[in-house]
Coordinates of C-alpha atoms in Angstrom, one line a residue:
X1 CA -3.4 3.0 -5.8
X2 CA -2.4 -0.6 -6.3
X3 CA 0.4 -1.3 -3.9
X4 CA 2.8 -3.5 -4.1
X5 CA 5.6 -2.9 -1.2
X6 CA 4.9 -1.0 2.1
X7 CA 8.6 -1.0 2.3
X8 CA 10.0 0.2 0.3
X9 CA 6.8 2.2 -1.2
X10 CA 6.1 0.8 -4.5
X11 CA 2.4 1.7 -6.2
X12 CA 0.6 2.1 -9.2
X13 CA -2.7 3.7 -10.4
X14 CA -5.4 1.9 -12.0
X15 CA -5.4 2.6 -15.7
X16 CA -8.3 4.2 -15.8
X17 CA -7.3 7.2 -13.6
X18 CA -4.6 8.0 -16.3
X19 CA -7.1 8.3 -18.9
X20 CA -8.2 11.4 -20.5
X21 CA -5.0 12.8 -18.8
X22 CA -2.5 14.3 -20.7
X23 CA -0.3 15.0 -17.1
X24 CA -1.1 12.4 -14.2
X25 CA -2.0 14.2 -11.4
X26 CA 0.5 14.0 -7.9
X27 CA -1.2 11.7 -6.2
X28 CA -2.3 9.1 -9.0
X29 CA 1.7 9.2 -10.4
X30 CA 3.2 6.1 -10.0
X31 CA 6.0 5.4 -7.4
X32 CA 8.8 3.2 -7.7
X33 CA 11.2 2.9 -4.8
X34 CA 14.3 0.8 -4.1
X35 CA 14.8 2.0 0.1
X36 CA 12.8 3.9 2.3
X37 CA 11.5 7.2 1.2
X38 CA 14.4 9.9 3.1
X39 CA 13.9 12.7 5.6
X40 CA 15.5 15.2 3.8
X41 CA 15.8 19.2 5.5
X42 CA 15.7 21.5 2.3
X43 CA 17.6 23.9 4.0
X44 CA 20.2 22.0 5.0
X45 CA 20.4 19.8 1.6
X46 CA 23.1 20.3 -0.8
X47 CA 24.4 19.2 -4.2
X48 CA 27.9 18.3 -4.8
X49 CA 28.9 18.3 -8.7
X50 CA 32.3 17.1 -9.3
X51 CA 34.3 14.3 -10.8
X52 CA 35.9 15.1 -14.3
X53 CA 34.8 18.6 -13.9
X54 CA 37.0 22.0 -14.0
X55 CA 35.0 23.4 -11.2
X56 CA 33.5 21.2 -8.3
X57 CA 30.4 23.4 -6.7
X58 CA 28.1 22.7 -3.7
X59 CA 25.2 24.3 -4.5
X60 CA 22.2 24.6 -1.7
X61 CA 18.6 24.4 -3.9
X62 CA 18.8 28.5 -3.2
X63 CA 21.0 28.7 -5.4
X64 CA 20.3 26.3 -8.2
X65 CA 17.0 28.5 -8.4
X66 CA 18.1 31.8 -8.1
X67 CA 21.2 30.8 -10.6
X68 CA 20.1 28.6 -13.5
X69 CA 17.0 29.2 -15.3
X70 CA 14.3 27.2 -14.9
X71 CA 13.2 25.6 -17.4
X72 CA 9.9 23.0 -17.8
X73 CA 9.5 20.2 -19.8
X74 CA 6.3 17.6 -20.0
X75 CA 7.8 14.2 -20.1
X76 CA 6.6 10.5 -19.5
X77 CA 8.2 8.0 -17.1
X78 CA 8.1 4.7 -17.6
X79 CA 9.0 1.8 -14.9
X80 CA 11.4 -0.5 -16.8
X81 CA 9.3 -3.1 -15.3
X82 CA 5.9 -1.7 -16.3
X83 CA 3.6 -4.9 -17.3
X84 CA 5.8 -7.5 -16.0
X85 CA 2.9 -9.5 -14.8
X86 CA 2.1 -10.4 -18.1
X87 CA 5.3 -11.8 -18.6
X88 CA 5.0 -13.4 -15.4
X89 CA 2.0 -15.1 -16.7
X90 CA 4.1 -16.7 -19.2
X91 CA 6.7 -18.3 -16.6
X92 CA 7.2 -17.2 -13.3
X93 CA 9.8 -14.0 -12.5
X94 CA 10.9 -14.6 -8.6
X95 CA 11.6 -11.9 -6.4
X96 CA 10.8 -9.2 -8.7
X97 CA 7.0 -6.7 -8.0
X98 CA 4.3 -7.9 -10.7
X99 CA 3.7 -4.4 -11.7
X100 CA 0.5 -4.2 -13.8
X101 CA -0.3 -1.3 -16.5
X102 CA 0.1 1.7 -14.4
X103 CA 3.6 2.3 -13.9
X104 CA 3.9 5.0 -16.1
X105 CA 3.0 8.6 -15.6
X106 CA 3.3 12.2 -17.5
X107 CA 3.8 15.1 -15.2
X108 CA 5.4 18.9 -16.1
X109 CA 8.5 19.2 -14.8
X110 CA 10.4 22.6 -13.5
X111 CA 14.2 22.5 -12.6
X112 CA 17.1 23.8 -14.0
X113 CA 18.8 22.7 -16.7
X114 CA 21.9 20.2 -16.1
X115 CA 23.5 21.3 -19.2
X116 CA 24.0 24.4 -17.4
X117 CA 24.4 23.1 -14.1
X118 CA 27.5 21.1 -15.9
X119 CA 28.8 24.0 -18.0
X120 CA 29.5 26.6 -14.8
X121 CA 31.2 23.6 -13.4
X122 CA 33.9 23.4 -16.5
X123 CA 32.7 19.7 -17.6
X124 CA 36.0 18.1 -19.2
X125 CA 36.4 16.4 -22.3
X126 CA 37.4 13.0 -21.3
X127 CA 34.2 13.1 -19.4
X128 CA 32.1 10.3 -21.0
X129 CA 29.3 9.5 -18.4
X130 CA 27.3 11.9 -15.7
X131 CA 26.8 9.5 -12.6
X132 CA 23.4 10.4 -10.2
X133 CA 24.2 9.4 -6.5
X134 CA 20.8 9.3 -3.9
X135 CA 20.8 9.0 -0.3
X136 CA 18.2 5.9 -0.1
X137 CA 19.8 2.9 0.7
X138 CA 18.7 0.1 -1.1
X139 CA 18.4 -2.9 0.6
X140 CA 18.1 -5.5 -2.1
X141 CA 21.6 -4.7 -3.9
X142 CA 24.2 -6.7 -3.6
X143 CA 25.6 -5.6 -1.6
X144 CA 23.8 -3.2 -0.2
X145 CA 24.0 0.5 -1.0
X146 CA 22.8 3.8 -2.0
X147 CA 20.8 4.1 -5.2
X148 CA 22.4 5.7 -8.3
X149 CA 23.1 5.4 -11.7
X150 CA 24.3 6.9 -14.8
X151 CA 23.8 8.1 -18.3
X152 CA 26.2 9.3 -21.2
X153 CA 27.1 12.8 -21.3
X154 CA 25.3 13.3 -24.8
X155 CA 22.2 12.7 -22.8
X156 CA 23.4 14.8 -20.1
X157 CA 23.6 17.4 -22.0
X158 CA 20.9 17.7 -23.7
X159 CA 18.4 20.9 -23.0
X160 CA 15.5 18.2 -22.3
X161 CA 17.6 16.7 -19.2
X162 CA 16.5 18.4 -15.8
X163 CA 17.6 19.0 -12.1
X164 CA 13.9 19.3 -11.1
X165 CA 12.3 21.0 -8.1
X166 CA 8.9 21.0 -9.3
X167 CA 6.0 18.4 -11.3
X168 CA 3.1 20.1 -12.6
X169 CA 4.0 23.2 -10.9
X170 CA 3.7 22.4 -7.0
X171 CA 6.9 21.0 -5.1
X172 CA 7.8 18.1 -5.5
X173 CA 6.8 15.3 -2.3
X174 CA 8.9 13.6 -0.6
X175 CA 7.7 10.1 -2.4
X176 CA 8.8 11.5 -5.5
X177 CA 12.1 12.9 -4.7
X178 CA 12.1 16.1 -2.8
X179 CA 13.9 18.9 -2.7
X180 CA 15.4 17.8 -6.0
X181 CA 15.5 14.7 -8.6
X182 CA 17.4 14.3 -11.8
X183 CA 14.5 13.8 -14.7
X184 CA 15.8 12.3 -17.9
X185 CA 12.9 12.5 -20.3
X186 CA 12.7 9.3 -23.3
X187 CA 14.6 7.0 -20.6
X188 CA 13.8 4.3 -18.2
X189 CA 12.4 5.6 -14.6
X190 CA 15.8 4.5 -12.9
X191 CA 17.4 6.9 -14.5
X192 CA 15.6 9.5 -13.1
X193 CA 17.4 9.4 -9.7
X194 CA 15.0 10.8 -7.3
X195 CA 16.6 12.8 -3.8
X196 CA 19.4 13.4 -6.0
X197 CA 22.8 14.9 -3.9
X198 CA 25.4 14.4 -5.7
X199 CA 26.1 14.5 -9.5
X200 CA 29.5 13.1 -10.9
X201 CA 31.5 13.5 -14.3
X202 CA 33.3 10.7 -14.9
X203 CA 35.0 8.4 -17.9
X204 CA 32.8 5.0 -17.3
X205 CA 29.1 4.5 -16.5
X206 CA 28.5 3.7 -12.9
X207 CA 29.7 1.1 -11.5
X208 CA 26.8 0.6 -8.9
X209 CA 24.2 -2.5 -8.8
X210 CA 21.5 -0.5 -10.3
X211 CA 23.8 0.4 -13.3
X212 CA 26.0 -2.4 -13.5
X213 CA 23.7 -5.4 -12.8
X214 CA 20.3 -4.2 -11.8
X215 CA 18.5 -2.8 -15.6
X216 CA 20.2 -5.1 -17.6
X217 CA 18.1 -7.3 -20.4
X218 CA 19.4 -10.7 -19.7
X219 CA 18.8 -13.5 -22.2
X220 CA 16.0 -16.0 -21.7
X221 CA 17.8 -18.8 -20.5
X222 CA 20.0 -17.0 -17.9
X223 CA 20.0 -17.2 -14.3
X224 CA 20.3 -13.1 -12.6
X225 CA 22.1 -14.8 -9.4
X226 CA 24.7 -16.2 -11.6
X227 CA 25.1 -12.9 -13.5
X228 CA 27.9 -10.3 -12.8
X229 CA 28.4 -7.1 -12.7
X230 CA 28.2 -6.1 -17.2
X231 CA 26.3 -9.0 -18.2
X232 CA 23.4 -8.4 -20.5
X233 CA 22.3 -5.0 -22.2
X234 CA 22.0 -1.8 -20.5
X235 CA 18.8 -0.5 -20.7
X236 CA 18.5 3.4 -21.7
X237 CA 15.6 4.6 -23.9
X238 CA 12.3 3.2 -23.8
X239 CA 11.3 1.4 -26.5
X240 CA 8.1 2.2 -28.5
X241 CA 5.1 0.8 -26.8
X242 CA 1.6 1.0 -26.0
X243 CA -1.5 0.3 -23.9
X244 CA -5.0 0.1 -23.4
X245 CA -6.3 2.8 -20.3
X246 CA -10.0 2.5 -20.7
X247 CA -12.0 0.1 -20.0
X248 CA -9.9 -1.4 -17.7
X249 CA -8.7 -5.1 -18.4
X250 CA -11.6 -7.5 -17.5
X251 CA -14.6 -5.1 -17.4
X252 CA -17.9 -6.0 -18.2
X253 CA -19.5 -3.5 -20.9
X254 CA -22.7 -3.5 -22.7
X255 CA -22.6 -4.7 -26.3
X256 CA -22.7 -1.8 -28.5
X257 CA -20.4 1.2 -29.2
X258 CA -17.9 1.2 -27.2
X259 CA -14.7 3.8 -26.1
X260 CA -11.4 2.5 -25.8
X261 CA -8.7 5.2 -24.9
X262 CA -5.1 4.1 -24.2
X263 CA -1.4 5.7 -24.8
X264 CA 1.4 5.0 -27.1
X265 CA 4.8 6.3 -25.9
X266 CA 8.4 6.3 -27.9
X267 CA 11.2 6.9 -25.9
X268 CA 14.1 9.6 -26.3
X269 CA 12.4 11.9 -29.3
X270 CA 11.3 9.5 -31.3
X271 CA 8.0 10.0 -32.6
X272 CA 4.3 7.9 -32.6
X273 CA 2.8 8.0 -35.9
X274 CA 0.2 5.9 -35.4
X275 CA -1.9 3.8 -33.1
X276 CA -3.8 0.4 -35.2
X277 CA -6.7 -1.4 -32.5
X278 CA -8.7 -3.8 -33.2
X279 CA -11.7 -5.5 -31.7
X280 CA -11.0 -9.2 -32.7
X281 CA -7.6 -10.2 -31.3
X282 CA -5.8 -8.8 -34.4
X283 CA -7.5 -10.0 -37.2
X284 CA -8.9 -7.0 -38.1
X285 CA -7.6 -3.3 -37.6
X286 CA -9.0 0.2 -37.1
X287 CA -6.8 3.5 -36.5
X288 CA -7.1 5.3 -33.9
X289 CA -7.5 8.8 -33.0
X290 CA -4.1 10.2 -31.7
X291 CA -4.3 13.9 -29.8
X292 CA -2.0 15.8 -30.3
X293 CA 1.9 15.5 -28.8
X294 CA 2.5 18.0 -25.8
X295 CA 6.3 17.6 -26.2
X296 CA 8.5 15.0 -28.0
X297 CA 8.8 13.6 -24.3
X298 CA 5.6 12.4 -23.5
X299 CA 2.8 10.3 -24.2
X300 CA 0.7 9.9 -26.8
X301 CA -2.7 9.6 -25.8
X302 CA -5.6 8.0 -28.5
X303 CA -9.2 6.7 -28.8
X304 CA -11.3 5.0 -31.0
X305 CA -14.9 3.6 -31.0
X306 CA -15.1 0.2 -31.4
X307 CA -19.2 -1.8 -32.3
X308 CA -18.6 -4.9 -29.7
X309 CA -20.8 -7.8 -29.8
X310 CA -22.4 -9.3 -26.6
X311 CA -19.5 -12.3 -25.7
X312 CA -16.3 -12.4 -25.1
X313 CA -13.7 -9.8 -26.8
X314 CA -10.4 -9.2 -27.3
X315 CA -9.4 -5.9 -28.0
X316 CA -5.2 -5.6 -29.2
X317 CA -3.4 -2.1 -30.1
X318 CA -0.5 -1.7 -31.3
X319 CA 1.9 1.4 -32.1
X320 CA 4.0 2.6 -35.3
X321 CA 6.9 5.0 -34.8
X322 CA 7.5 7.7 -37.3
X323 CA 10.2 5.4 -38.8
X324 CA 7.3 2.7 -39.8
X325 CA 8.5 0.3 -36.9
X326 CA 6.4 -1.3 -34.4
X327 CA 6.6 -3.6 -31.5
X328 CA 5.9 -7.4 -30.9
X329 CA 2.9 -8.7 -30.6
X330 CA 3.5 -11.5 -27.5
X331 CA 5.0 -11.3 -24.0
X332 CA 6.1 -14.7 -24.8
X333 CA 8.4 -13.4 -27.5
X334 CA 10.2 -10.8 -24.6
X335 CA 10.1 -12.8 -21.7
X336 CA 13.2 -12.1 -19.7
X337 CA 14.2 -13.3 -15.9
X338 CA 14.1 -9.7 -14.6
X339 CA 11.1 -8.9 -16.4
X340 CA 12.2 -5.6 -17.6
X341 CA 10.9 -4.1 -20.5
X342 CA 7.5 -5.1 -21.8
X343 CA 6.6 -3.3 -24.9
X344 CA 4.2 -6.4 -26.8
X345 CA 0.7 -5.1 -28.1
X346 CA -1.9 -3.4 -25.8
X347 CA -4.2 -6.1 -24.8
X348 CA -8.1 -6.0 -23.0
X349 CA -10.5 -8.7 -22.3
X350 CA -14.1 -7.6 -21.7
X351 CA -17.2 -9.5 -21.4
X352 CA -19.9 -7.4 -23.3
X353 CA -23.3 -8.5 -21.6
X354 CA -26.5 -6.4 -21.1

């Protein structure tokens, strides 16, 4: 693992341990942190559901187990700030972790359902908003304070949306989120509250720095100390994207057939239809071999084999959703001064030398 911050934790796996891989094993996921990791007793934990709800509930993990279903859905996560050091090689993006390629991972997930969680508790009908609260506290908000977020209750409510115990069918760890984490599949990874304890109805989105100021898409020219609370766009869904896993960027191959294997990711349902690489820096275009989807919440993976000449090469991929969009080409075109949010083409420089 690539690591980033001791404190908080903050890592990411080389590429090539998440290719071939339609789930990223425990120890390779990536971990994104905002406070130190919590000591939490499992027996002694509890979630409080309340706010706009008919019936507020503490509910011990026991209980959410034995009461809910469980339920297990395969979904991606995505760090909104996955790739920002290639944006950061267009200008510079103080104060904020140059993640690479690797902060994004597909694990199965097992929890119950917070539809259900929500319905026992009488959710109301001016509810517009399900607030996560964590007990990490995050020492980089302003001011500081415990991590959280929110997302609308039509998200909330859907059956993909979990309380989850479990990722790929062991425990959770306590680096990601133990005894229990909210995991909302299609979104950005901050909405996936990890150590979750208490879940809120309420009209408004959260009001918190990592809702309200923090995962915001600024404008190019803006200055994020100068920026208050509601300033810029919210980010929500992931936006269509993809990558190159394999070879990693700045290998040295042999000239000669060659594997490329990356991913190509939609967020919130919507589907990849196709994956275009090509071997020249985009002047010409093959399409790539897509596997087959494991649920409309994860990944994409696809390969292709690509005849490289002994020099230089610059191999570009980019995705098609199933609506015939795609995404930009340059980091330059979505440079931004958090550096959220990185979606241009897949791109991979090898020298190809015997």
């Amino acid at each position: 693992m690539l690591i980033h911050t001791d404190e908080p934790f903050n890592a990411e796996p080389p590429t090539s341990a998440l290719a071939e891989r339609l789930t990223t094993p425990v120890d390779t996921f990536y971990s994104r942190n905002h406070g130190t990791v919590p000591r939490i007793d499992p027996a002694a934990w509890r979630l409080e559901v309340d706010g706009l709800v008919e019936r507020p509930s503490r509910l011990s993990l026991e209980e959410l187990r034995s009461r809910f279903p469980a339920h297990e859905v395969i979904a991606t996560l995505q760090c909104a700030g996955n790739r920002r050091a290639e944006l950061i090689e267009v200008r510079d993006i103080p104060g904020e972790d140059p993640w690479r390629s690797g902060a994004v991972s597909t694990a199965s997930w097992t929890g119950a359902r917070l539809a259900d969680v929500l319905a026992e508790a009488g959710l109301r009908s001016e509810a517009g908003h399900v607030a996560f609260t964590a007990p990490d506290m995050a020492r980089g908000a302003d001011p500081p304070q415990l991590y959280g977020g929110s997302i609308p209750v039509a998200k909330a409510t859907a059956d993909e949306v979990l309380l989850a115990w479990a990722m790929n069918g062991h425990p959770l760890p306590a680096v990601h989120g133990a005894p229990l984490r909210a995991v909302v599949p299609g979104w950005i990874g901050a909405r996936s509250v990890k150590w979750l304890d208490r879940v809120t109805a309420q009209a408004e989105p959260s009001g918190g720095y990592f809702q309200a100021v923090a995962y915001r898409m600024l404008p190019p020219d803006a200055d994020p100390s100068r920026c208050g609370p509601g300033a810029g766009i919210p980010l929500g869904p992931v936006a269509l994207t993809c990558d190159i896993l394999r070879p990693e960027h700045g290998s040295r191959v042999p000239p000669g057939p060659t594997e490329i294997i990356g991913y190509a990711f939609a967020g919130d349902g919507r589907g990849v239809a196709r994956v275009d690489v090509s071997p020249d820096a985009g002047r010409t275009w093959t399409q790539a071999k897509l596997d087959a989807p494991a649920s409309p919440w994860a990944w994409r993976l696809w390969r292709t084999t690509l005849v490289l000449p002994e020099g230089e090469a610059e191999i570009v991929a980019r995705a098609w959703d199933g609506a015939g969009a795609t995404h930009p080409e340059s980091p330059a075109a979505l440079w931004n001064p958090r550096g959220y949010a990185n979606t241009s083409w897949g791109r991979l420089r090898l020298t190809c030398h015997r």
